[in-house]
Amino acid sequence: MTSGVDELLLRSLTPSVLGILVRRGADFAAAEDAVQDALVEAVRVWPADPPRDPKGWLVTVAWRRFLDAARADTARRRREDLVDEEPAPGPVPAVDDTLQLYFLCAHPSLTPSSAVALTLRAVGGLTTRQIAQAYLVPEATMAQRISRAKRTVSGVRFDQPGDVATVLRVLYLVFNEGYSGDVDLAAEAIRLTRQLAAAIDHPEVAGLLALMLLHHARRAARTAPDGSLIPLAEQDRRRWDTTSIAEGVAILQAALARDQLGEFQAQAAIAALHADAPTAEETDWVQIVEWYDELTRLIDSPVVRLNRAVAVGQADGPRAGLAALAALDDSLPRHAAVAAYLHERDGNLATAARLYAEAAQKAPNLAERDHLTRQAARLNTRRCH
Amino acid sequence: MAKYLLLKHYRGAPAAVNDVPMDQWTPEEISAHIQYMNDFAARLEGTGEFVDGQALAPEGMWVRYDGEGRPPVTDGPFAETKDLIAGWMVIDVDSQERAVELAGELSAAPGAGGKPIHEWLEVRPFLTAPPTITE
């Protein structure tokens, strides 16, 4: 979408407009197409002729598009018994509709990649082209993925209650994809989670929002001008976004006060402890280990245990960290990288260099690979010269 | 215009002139190398000759069909496989001379000691659709 239109306002209206069409009896797939058409039309028309009631405008245009499409469809099938008159745009339970849309787009019958694509389009109001660019796939591929997803959920009743946990997993996936192309997926995930938090009062929704805000706050400090990764301990903490941190901490504290701990609140608590430390040396690693223990009770995943080993290494020394690591399968992603780090801190530079090089071979992305290769190089050149 | 694949190998290419493994370079030499590669791709985007560039993980597996109703057979990774592709760049250029010129520049990326690696890159033309006018 182009300048001249408040794109975020436009996109924030998407779910409620779509919800209204579905409530009026439009089927989800056709309604979704009609809303996309209306968004495109808004971008074209609004700069010269801004509406007084943006949402009412979108509902009217989208409904007309839906009727046009339905009539064309009807004519084609030689049937003429479909919807005709336009119902008055009366008061609508917009918040409830928004929530239902989140549930539908994260429906358990969808694969994660389909749920992500459908959420970004139907709830986020992004175009297929933008989503395709963000995930580096051809636009035609993304269009297919979205229309298949819509077919998959076409039989799901719109007012069926859903599971918040599935929605949170989808939003977490979007956030973790980070930034590529002209769409900032991390910022978009925060916007969608914020919108969800306004629609439902749930401590884990708040927990995920806090987690995102706390990580997003460090973004500017995470990469050097040349694109290389800067690890947490070496980041310039003055470049952290204190507004975002303060908001994340406040949201987290309110959530924790309700005493219904979940994995996202626990992860946010760890992120908050990092955000709280004025320098890396002042990090409260003992408390961080306690939160990892909590997290292990909630979700006992090998990845959590690996991160816990790092924290133990900081709290109780590298030997303790290596002991915690020894209990884990060494084929785990990033196992070699953690081992390298702990060995370096323990003074075994030759072992550390070998493990960093091994970790680079197994790195899941280029930025990490380059970072790990640099770590190996740093130790190798230091030992030689 | 014709498309060419510039292939970079982990293994299987003849030895480069400046053949030192990357983890033996200094961190600054690694940064200089990455910068050179990024600049190269950015420049080709600027000239309208860049199509795609990707890097591959060194470890993968071999897979084959194993008959009706059976899951595919997987095998490997094989440490002894002679040829191992590290990544590629696809360019769309006016001539083979231009493809060779660009591959030469890419091969000049700095390595150990800040000196060009002189790495061997494989340059392979794409097989394209037949032309409309054939006679």
Coordinates of C-alpha atoms in Angstrom, one line a residue:
Chain A
M1 CA 0.0 0.0 0.0
T2 CA 1.2 3.5 -0.6
S3 CA 1.5 6.8 1.2
G4 CA -1.4 9.3 1.5
V5 CA -3.5 6.8 3.5
D6 CA -3.1 5.9 7.2
E7 CA -2.2 2.3 6.4
L8 CA -2.2 1.2 10.0
L9 CA -5.7 2.7 10.6
L10 CA -6.9 1.0 7.5
R11 CA -5.5 -2.4 8.5
S12 CA -6.7 -2.1 12.1
L13 CA -10.2 -1.9 10.7
T14 CA -9.8 -5.0 8.6
P15 CA -10.9 -7.7 11.1
S16 CA -14.1 -5.8 12.3
V17 CA -15.2 -5.1 8.7
L18 CA -14.6 -8.7 7.8
G19 CA -16.5 -9.8 10.9
I20 CA -19.5 -7.6 10.0
L21 CA -19.7 -9.2 6.5
V22 CA -19.5 -12.7 7.9
R23 CA -22.3 -11.8 10.5
R24 CA -24.4 -10.6 7.6
G25 CA -24.2 -14.0 6.1
A26 CA -21.3 -13.8 3.7
D27 CA -19.2 -16.9 3.6
F28 CA -15.7 -16.3 5.0
A29 CA -13.7 -16.8 1.8
A30 CA -15.8 -14.5 -0.3
A31 CA -16.0 -11.9 2.5
E32 CA -12.3 -11.9 2.9
D33 CA -11.8 -11.3 -0.9
A34 CA -14.3 -8.5 -0.8
V35 CA -12.6 -6.8 2.2
Q36 CA -9.2 -7.0 0.3
D37 CA -10.8 -5.3 -2.7
A38 CA -12.2 -2.6 -0.4
L39 CA -8.8 -2.0 1.1
V40 CA -7.3 -1.5 -2.3
E41 CA -10.1 0.8 -3.3
A42 CA -9.5 2.8 -0.1
V43 CA -5.9 3.3 -0.9
R44 CA -6.9 4.6 -4.3
V45 CA -9.8 6.9 -3.2
W46 CA -9.0 8.1 0.3
P47 CA -6.1 10.4 -0.4
A48 CA -8.3 12.7 -2.6
D49 CA -11.6 12.0 -0.8
P50 CA -11.1 10.9 2.8
P51 CA -14.3 9.4 4.3
R52 CA -15.8 10.8 7.5
D53 CA -16.5 7.3 8.8
P54 CA -13.6 5.1 7.5
K55 CA -15.1 1.9 8.9
G56 CA -18.6 2.6 7.6
W57 CA -17.0 3.3 4.2
L58 CA -15.1 0.1 4.2
V59 CA -18.2 -2.0 5.2
T60 CA -20.3 -0.4 2.4
V61 CA -17.7 -0.9 -0.3
A62 CA -16.8 -4.4 0.8
W63 CA -20.4 -5.4 1.1
R64 CA -21.1 -4.1 -2.4
R65 CA -18.1 -6.0 -3.7
F66 CA -19.3 -9.1 -2.0
L67 CA -22.8 -8.7 -3.6
D68 CA -21.3 -8.1 -7.1
A69 CA -19.2 -11.2 -6.8
A70 CA -22.1 -13.2 -5.4
R71 CA -24.4 -12.0 -8.2
A72 CA -21.8 -12.8 -10.9
D73 CA -21.5 -16.2 -9.3
T74 CA -25.2 -16.6 -9.2
A75 CA -25.7 -15.6 -12.8
R76 CA -23.0 -18.0 -13.8
R77 CA -24.8 -20.8 -12.0
R78 CA -28.2 -19.6 -13.4
R79 CA -29.6 -19.1 -9.9
E80 CA -31.1 -16.0 -8.7
D81 CA -32.1 -16.7 -5.2
L82 CA -29.1 -15.0 -3.4
V83 CA -28.8 -12.0 -1.2
D84 CA -30.2 -8.8 -2.7
E85 CA -30.7 -5.9 -0.4
E86 CA -28.1 -4.3 1.8
P87 CA -28.8 -4.5 5.5
A88 CA -28.4 -1.3 7.5
P89 CA -25.0 -1.1 9.1
G90 CA -26.3 -1.2 12.7
P91 CA -24.3 -1.6 15.9
V92 CA -22.0 -4.6 15.7
P93 CA -20.1 -6.5 18.4
A94 CA -16.8 -5.7 16.7
V95 CA -14.5 -6.9 19.5
D96 CA -16.1 -10.3 19.6
D97 CA -15.9 -10.6 15.8
T98 CA -12.2 -9.8 15.9
L99 CA -11.6 -12.5 18.4
Q100 CA -13.5 -15.0 16.3
L101 CA -11.4 -14.1 13.3
Y102 CA -8.2 -14.8 15.2
F103 CA -9.6 -18.2 16.2
L104 CA -10.6 -19.0 12.7
C105 CA -7.3 -18.0 11.1
A106 CA -5.4 -20.1 13.7
H107 CA -7.7 -23.0 13.4
P108 CA -6.0 -26.3 14.4
S109 CA -6.9 -27.8 11.0
L110 CA -4.5 -25.4 9.3
T111 CA -0.8 -26.0 9.0
P112 CA 1.4 -23.4 10.8
S113 CA 2.4 -21.7 7.5
S114 CA -1.2 -21.5 6.3
A115 CA -2.4 -20.2 9.6
V116 CA 0.3 -17.5 9.6
A117 CA -0.5 -16.5 6.0
L118 CA -4.3 -16.3 6.6
T119 CA -3.9 -14.4 9.9
L120 CA -1.7 -11.8 8.2
R121 CA -4.2 -11.3 5.4
A122 CA -7.6 -11.6 7.1
V123 CA -6.7 -10.1 10.5
G124 CA -3.7 -8.0 9.5
G125 CA -5.0 -6.7 6.3
L126 CA -1.8 -7.2 4.4
T127 CA -1.9 -7.9 0.7
T128 CA -0.9 -11.3 -0.7
R129 CA 2.1 -9.6 -2.4
Q130 CA 3.3 -8.2 0.9
I131 CA 3.0 -11.5 2.7
A132 CA 4.8 -13.3 -0.2
Q133 CA 7.6 -10.7 0.0
A134 CA 8.0 -11.1 3.7
Y135 CA 8.3 -14.9 3.4
L136 CA 10.4 -14.8 0.2
V137 CA 8.1 -16.9 -1.9
P138 CA 6.5 -16.1 -5.3
E139 CA 3.2 -14.2 -5.0
A140 CA 1.3 -17.0 -6.9
T141 CA 2.5 -19.5 -4.3
M142 CA 1.3 -17.4 -1.4
A143 CA -2.0 -16.8 -3.1
Q144 CA -2.5 -20.6 -3.4
R145 CA -1.5 -21.1 0.2
I146 CA -4.1 -18.5 1.3
S147 CA -6.9 -19.8 -0.8
R148 CA -6.3 -23.4 0.3
A149 CA -6.3 -22.2 3.9
K150 CA -9.7 -20.4 3.3
R151 CA -11.1 -23.6 1.8
T152 CA -9.9 -25.6 4.8
V153 CA -11.7 -23.4 7.3
S154 CA -14.8 -22.9 5.1
G155 CA -16.8 -25.4 7.1
V156 CA -15.9 -24.0 10.5
R157 CA -18.7 -22.1 12.2
F158 CA -17.7 -18.5 12.8
D159 CA -19.1 -18.3 16.3
Q160 CA -17.4 -21.5 17.5
P161 CA -15.1 -20.8 20.5
G162 CA -11.4 -21.3 19.8
D163 CA -8.3 -22.0 21.8
V164 CA -6.2 -18.9 22.6
A165 CA -3.1 -21.1 22.7
T166 CA -3.2 -21.8 19.0
V167 CA -3.6 -18.1 18.2
L168 CA -0.6 -17.3 20.4
R169 CA 1.6 -19.9 18.6
V170 CA 0.7 -18.3 15.3
L171 CA 1.5 -14.8 16.5
Y172 CA 4.8 -16.1 18.0
L173 CA 5.8 -17.6 14.7
V174 CA 5.1 -14.3 12.9
F175 CA 7.1 -12.3 15.4
N176 CA 10.1 -14.7 15.2
E177 CA 10.3 -14.4 11.4
G178 CA 11.6 -10.9 12.1
Y179 CA 12.3 -8.6 9.2
S180 CA 12.6 -9.2 5.5
G181 CA 11.2 -7.4 2.6
D182 CA 9.2 -4.2 3.1
V183 CA 6.9 -5.6 5.8
D184 CA 8.2 -5.6 9.4
L185 CA 6.7 -8.8 10.6
A186 CA 7.9 -8.3 14.2
A187 CA 6.1 -5.0 14.4
E188 CA 3.1 -6.5 12.7
A189 CA 3.0 -9.4 15.3
I190 CA 3.1 -6.9 18.1
R191 CA 0.2 -4.9 16.5
L192 CA -1.9 -8.1 16.1
T193 CA -1.1 -9.3 19.7
R194 CA -2.0 -5.9 21.1
Q195 CA -5.3 -6.0 19.2
L196 CA -5.9 -9.5 20.5
A197 CA -5.1 -8.4 24.1
A198 CA -7.8 -5.7 23.7
A199 CA -10.3 -8.3 22.6
I200 CA -9.6 -10.9 25.3
D201 CA -8.5 -10.7 28.9
H202 CA -6.0 -13.5 29.2
P203 CA -2.7 -13.6 31.1
E204 CA -0.8 -15.5 28.4
V205 CA -1.9 -13.1 25.7
A206 CA -0.5 -10.3 28.0
G207 CA 2.6 -12.5 28.5
L208 CA 3.2 -12.9 24.8
L209 CA 2.7 -9.2 24.2
A210 CA 5.2 -8.4 27.0
L211 CA 7.7 -10.9 25.6
M212 CA 7.5 -9.4 22.1
L213 CA 7.9 -5.8 23.4
L214 CA 10.9 -6.7 25.5
H215 CA 12.6 -8.4 22.6
H216 CA 11.7 -5.8 20.1
A217 CA 13.2 -3.2 22.4
R218 CA 16.6 -4.6 21.8
R219 CA 16.3 -4.8 18.1
A220 CA 18.4 -1.7 17.2
A221 CA 21.2 -3.0 19.4
R222 CA 21.2 -6.6 18.0
T223 CA 22.9 -5.9 14.7
A224 CA 26.1 -4.0 13.8
P225 CA 26.1 -1.6 10.8
D226 CA 27.6 -4.4 8.7
G227 CA 24.6 -6.7 9.5
S228 CA 26.5 -8.9 11.9
L229 CA 24.9 -10.2 15.1
I230 CA 25.8 -8.6 18.4
P231 CA 25.3 -11.0 21.4
L232 CA 23.2 -9.8 24.3
A233 CA 26.3 -9.3 26.6
E234 CA 28.0 -7.0 24.1
Q235 CA 25.0 -4.9 23.1
D236 CA 25.1 -1.2 23.7
R237 CA 22.2 -1.0 26.2
R238 CA 21.8 2.7 25.7
R239 CA 20.3 1.7 22.3
W240 CA 17.6 -0.4 23.9
D241 CA 14.1 1.2 23.6
T242 CA 13.2 2.1 27.2
T243 CA 9.6 3.0 26.3
S244 CA 9.0 -0.5 24.9
I245 CA 10.8 -2.1 27.9
A246 CA 8.7 -0.1 30.4
E247 CA 5.5 -1.1 28.6
G248 CA 6.5 -4.7 28.5
V249 CA 7.4 -4.8 32.1
A250 CA 4.1 -3.1 33.2
I251 CA 2.1 -5.6 31.1
L252 CA 4.0 -8.5 32.5
Q253 CA 3.7 -7.4 36.1
A254 CA -0.1 -7.1 35.7
A255 CA -0.3 -10.5 34.2
L256 CA 1.9 -12.2 36.8
A257 CA -0.2 -10.7 39.6
R258 CA -3.1 -12.8 38.4
D259 CA -1.2 -15.9 39.4
Q260 CA -1.9 -18.0 36.3
L261 CA 1.6 -18.6 35.1
G262 CA 2.2 -19.8 31.5
E263 CA 5.1 -20.3 29.2
F264 CA 5.0 -16.8 27.6
Q265 CA 4.8 -15.0 31.0
A266 CA 7.8 -17.1 32.1
Q267 CA 9.8 -16.3 29.0
A268 CA 8.8 -12.6 29.3
A269 CA 10.0 -12.6 32.9
I270 CA 13.5 -13.8 31.7
A271 CA 13.5 -11.1 29.1
A272 CA 12.5 -8.5 31.7
L273 CA 15.4 -9.6 34.0
H274 CA 17.8 -9.0 31.1
A275 CA 16.2 -5.7 30.3
D276 CA 16.5 -4.7 33.9
A277 CA 20.3 -5.1 34.1
P278 CA 22.2 -1.8 33.5
T279 CA 25.2 -3.9 32.4
A280 CA 25.6 -7.5 31.3
E281 CA 27.7 -8.1 34.5
E282 CA 24.8 -6.9 36.7
T283 CA 22.3 -9.5 35.2
D284 CA 20.5 -11.4 37.9
W285 CA 21.4 -14.9 36.6
V286 CA 20.3 -16.6 39.8
Q287 CA 16.7 -15.4 39.2
I288 CA 16.9 -16.2 35.6
V289 CA 17.8 -19.8 36.4
E290 CA 14.8 -19.9 38.7
W291 CA 12.6 -18.8 35.9
Y292 CA 14.1 -21.4 33.6
D293 CA 13.2 -24.0 36.2
E294 CA 9.7 -22.7 36.2
L295 CA 9.6 -22.8 32.4
T296 CA 10.9 -26.4 32.4
R297 CA 7.9 -27.3 34.6
L298 CA 5.5 -25.6 32.1
I299 CA 7.1 -26.9 28.9
D300 CA 9.9 -29.4 29.2
S301 CA 11.6 -28.9 25.9
P302 CA 15.3 -29.6 25.1
V303 CA 15.6 -26.0 23.8
V304 CA 14.6 -24.6 27.2
R305 CA 17.0 -26.9 28.9
L306 CA 19.8 -25.7 26.6
N307 CA 19.0 -22.1 27.4
R308 CA 18.9 -23.1 31.1
A309 CA 22.4 -24.5 30.8
V310 CA 23.7 -21.1 29.6
A311 CA 22.0 -19.4 32.5
V312 CA 23.5 -22.0 35.0
G313 CA 26.9 -21.3 33.4
Q314 CA 26.5 -17.6 34.3
A315 CA 25.0 -18.1 37.7
D316 CA 27.2 -20.9 39.0
G317 CA 30.2 -20.9 36.7
P318 CA 31.1 -22.5 33.4
R319 CA 31.7 -26.0 34.9
A320 CA 28.2 -26.1 36.3
G321 CA 26.9 -25.0 32.9
L322 CA 28.9 -27.7 31.2
A323 CA 27.5 -30.3 33.7
A324 CA 24.0 -29.2 32.9
L325 CA 24.8 -29.4 29.2
A326 CA 26.2 -32.9 29.5
A327 CA 22.7 -34.2 30.3
L328 CA 21.4 -33.0 26.9
D329 CA 21.6 -34.7 23.5
D330 CA 24.5 -33.1 21.6
S331 CA 22.6 -33.2 18.3
L332 CA 20.3 -30.4 19.6
P333 CA 20.4 -27.2 17.5
R334 CA 22.9 -24.8 19.0
H335 CA 24.3 -27.4 21.4
A336 CA 27.8 -27.0 20.0
A337 CA 27.5 -23.2 20.2
V338 CA 26.6 -23.3 23.9
A339 CA 29.4 -25.8 24.6
A340 CA 31.9 -23.6 22.8
Y341 CA 30.8 -20.5 24.9
L342 CA 31.0 -22.4 28.2
H343 CA 34.4 -23.9 27.3
E344 CA 35.8 -20.5 26.4
R345 CA 34.7 -19.1 29.7
D346 CA 36.3 -22.1 31.4
G347 CA 39.6 -21.2 29.6
N348 CA 39.7 -24.2 27.2
L349 CA 40.3 -22.0 24.1
A350 CA 41.4 -24.8 21.7
T351 CA 38.2 -26.8 22.5
A352 CA 36.1 -23.7 22.3
A353 CA 37.5 -22.7 18.9
R354 CA 36.9 -26.2 17.5
L355 CA 33.3 -26.2 18.8
Y356 CA 32.6 -22.7 17.4
A357 CA 33.7 -23.9 14.0
E358 CA 31.6 -27.0 14.4
A359 CA 28.6 -24.9 15.5
A360 CA 29.1 -22.7 12.4
Q361 CA 28.8 -25.7 10.2
K362 CA 25.4 -26.5 11.8
A363 CA 24.1 -23.0 12.1
P364 CA 20.5 -22.6 10.9
N365 CA 21.0 -19.2 9.3
L366 CA 23.7 -17.0 7.7
A367 CA 23.9 -14.4 10.5
E368 CA 24.5 -17.0 13.1
R369 CA 26.9 -18.9 10.9
D370 CA 29.0 -15.8 10.3
H371 CA 28.9 -14.9 14.0
L372 CA 30.1 -18.3 15.0
T373 CA 32.8 -18.4 12.4
R374 CA 34.0 -15.0 13.7
Q375 CA 34.1 -16.5 17.2
A376 CA 36.2 -19.4 16.0
A377 CA 38.5 -17.0 14.1
R378 CA 38.8 -14.7 17.1
L379 CA 40.1 -17.6 19.3
N380 CA 42.3 -19.2 16.5
T381 CA 44.0 -15.9 15.7
R382 CA 44.5 -15.0 19.3
R383 CA 46.1 -18.4 20.0
C384 CA 48.4 -18.2 17.0
H385 CA 49.7 -14.6 17.4
Chain B
M1 CA 19.6 -11.8 -21.9
A2 CA 20.7 -15.1 -20.7
K3 CA 20.7 -16.6 -17.2
Y4 CA 23.8 -18.2 -15.6
L5 CA 24.2 -20.0 -12.4
L6 CA 27.4 -19.2 -10.5
L7 CA 28.0 -22.2 -8.2
K8 CA 30.3 -22.1 -5.1
H9 CA 31.5 -25.4 -3.7
Y10 CA 32.4 -26.5 -0.2
R11 CA 34.2 -29.4 -1.7
G12 CA 34.9 -30.6 -5.2
A13 CA 36.2 -27.5 -6.9
P14 CA 39.9 -27.3 -7.7
A15 CA 41.9 -25.7 -4.8
A16 CA 41.8 -21.9 -4.6
V17 CA 45.1 -19.9 -4.7
N18 CA 44.5 -18.4 -1.2
D19 CA 43.1 -21.6 0.3
V20 CA 42.8 -21.0 4.0
P21 CA 39.7 -22.2 6.0
M22 CA 37.6 -19.3 7.1
D23 CA 37.9 -20.1 10.8
Q24 CA 41.6 -19.4 10.5
W25 CA 41.1 -15.8 9.2
T26 CA 40.9 -12.9 11.5
P27 CA 37.4 -11.6 12.4
E28 CA 38.2 -8.4 10.4
E29 CA 39.1 -10.5 7.3
I30 CA 35.8 -12.3 7.7
S31 CA 33.9 -9.0 7.9
A32 CA 35.7 -7.7 4.8
H33 CA 34.8 -10.8 2.9
I34 CA 31.1 -10.6 3.9
Q35 CA 31.0 -7.0 3.0
Y36 CA 32.5 -7.7 -0.4
M37 CA 29.9 -10.4 -1.1
N38 CA 27.0 -8.1 0.0
D39 CA 28.3 -5.2 -2.1
F40 CA 28.7 -7.4 -5.1
A41 CA 25.0 -8.6 -4.9
A42 CA 23.8 -5.0 -4.3
R43 CA 25.8 -3.8 -7.3
L44 CA 24.2 -6.4 -9.5
E45 CA 20.8 -5.5 -8.2
G46 CA 21.6 -1.9 -9.2
T47 CA 22.6 -3.0 -12.8
G48 CA 19.5 -5.2 -13.1
E49 CA 21.5 -8.4 -13.5
F50 CA 20.8 -10.0 -10.1
V51 CA 18.2 -12.8 -9.9
D52 CA 18.8 -14.8 -6.8
G53 CA 21.4 -15.8 -4.3
Q54 CA 21.2 -18.5 -1.7
A55 CA 23.6 -20.3 0.7
L56 CA 23.2 -24.0 1.6
A57 CA 23.9 -25.8 4.9
P58 CA 26.8 -28.2 4.5
E59 CA 24.9 -31.2 5.7
G60 CA 21.9 -32.7 4.0
M61 CA 20.8 -36.2 3.0
W62 CA 20.0 -38.4 0.0
V63 CA 16.4 -39.5 -0.5
R64 CA 14.8 -41.9 -3.0
Y65 CA 11.5 -43.5 -3.7
D66 CA 11.2 -47.0 -2.2
G67 CA 8.0 -48.3 -3.9
E68 CA 4.3 -48.0 -3.5
G69 CA 3.0 -47.5 0.1
R70 CA 6.5 -47.3 1.5
P71 CA 8.1 -44.2 3.0
P72 CA 11.0 -42.8 1.0
V73 CA 14.5 -44.1 1.9
T74 CA 16.9 -41.6 3.3
D75 CA 20.6 -42.0 3.5
G76 CA 23.7 -39.9 4.3
P77 CA 25.0 -37.4 4.8
F78 CA 28.1 -38.9 3.1
A79 CA 31.3 -37.4 4.3
E80 CA 33.1 -38.8 1.2
T81 CA 30.8 -37.2 -1.4
K82 CA 33.2 -35.5 -3.7
D83 CA 31.1 -32.5 -4.7
L84 CA 29.4 -30.4 -2.1
I85 CA 27.6 -27.2 -3.2
A86 CA 27.8 -24.2 -0.8
G87 CA 25.5 -21.8 -2.5
W88 CA 24.7 -20.0 -5.7
M89 CA 24.0 -16.8 -7.4
V90 CA 21.8 -16.6 -10.5
I91 CA 22.5 -13.7 -12.8
D92 CA 20.7 -12.5 -16.0
V93 CA 23.3 -11.0 -18.3
D94 CA 23.7 -10.0 -21.9
S95 CA 26.5 -12.4 -22.8
Q96 CA 28.7 -15.2 -21.7
E97 CA 31.6 -12.7 -21.5
R98 CA 29.7 -10.7 -18.9
A99 CA 28.9 -13.9 -16.9
V100 CA 32.6 -14.8 -16.9
E101 CA 33.6 -11.2 -16.0
L102 CA 31.2 -11.3 -13.0
A103 CA 32.3 -14.7 -11.8
G104 CA 35.9 -13.4 -11.9
E105 CA 34.9 -10.5 -9.7
L106 CA 33.1 -12.8 -7.3
S107 CA 36.2 -15.1 -7.1
A108 CA 38.3 -12.1 -6.1
A109 CA 36.5 -11.7 -2.8
P110 CA 39.1 -11.1 -0.1
G111 CA 40.2 -14.0 2.2
A112 CA 43.1 -14.7 4.6
G113 CA 45.5 -11.8 4.8
G114 CA 42.9 -9.6 3.0
K115 CA 44.1 -11.1 -0.3
P116 CA 41.8 -12.4 -3.0
I117 CA 40.8 -16.0 -2.6
H118 CA 41.0 -16.8 -6.3
E119 CA 38.3 -19.4 -5.6
W120 CA 37.1 -21.5 -8.6
L121 CA 33.4 -20.9 -9.3
E122 CA 31.4 -23.1 -11.6
V123 CA 29.5 -21.1 -14.3
R124 CA 26.5 -22.9 -15.9
P125 CA 24.2 -21.4 -18.5
F126 CA 20.4 -22.1 -18.0
L127 CA 18.6 -24.1 -20.7
T128 CA 15.8 -21.7 -21.7
A129 CA 12.5 -21.8 -23.5
P130 CA 12.8 -22.1 -27.3
P131 CA 12.8 -18.7 -29.2
T132 CA 9.6 -17.6 -31.0
I133 CA 11.5 -17.0 -34.2
T134 CA 13.3 -20.1 -35.4
E135 CA 14.1 -19.5 -39.0

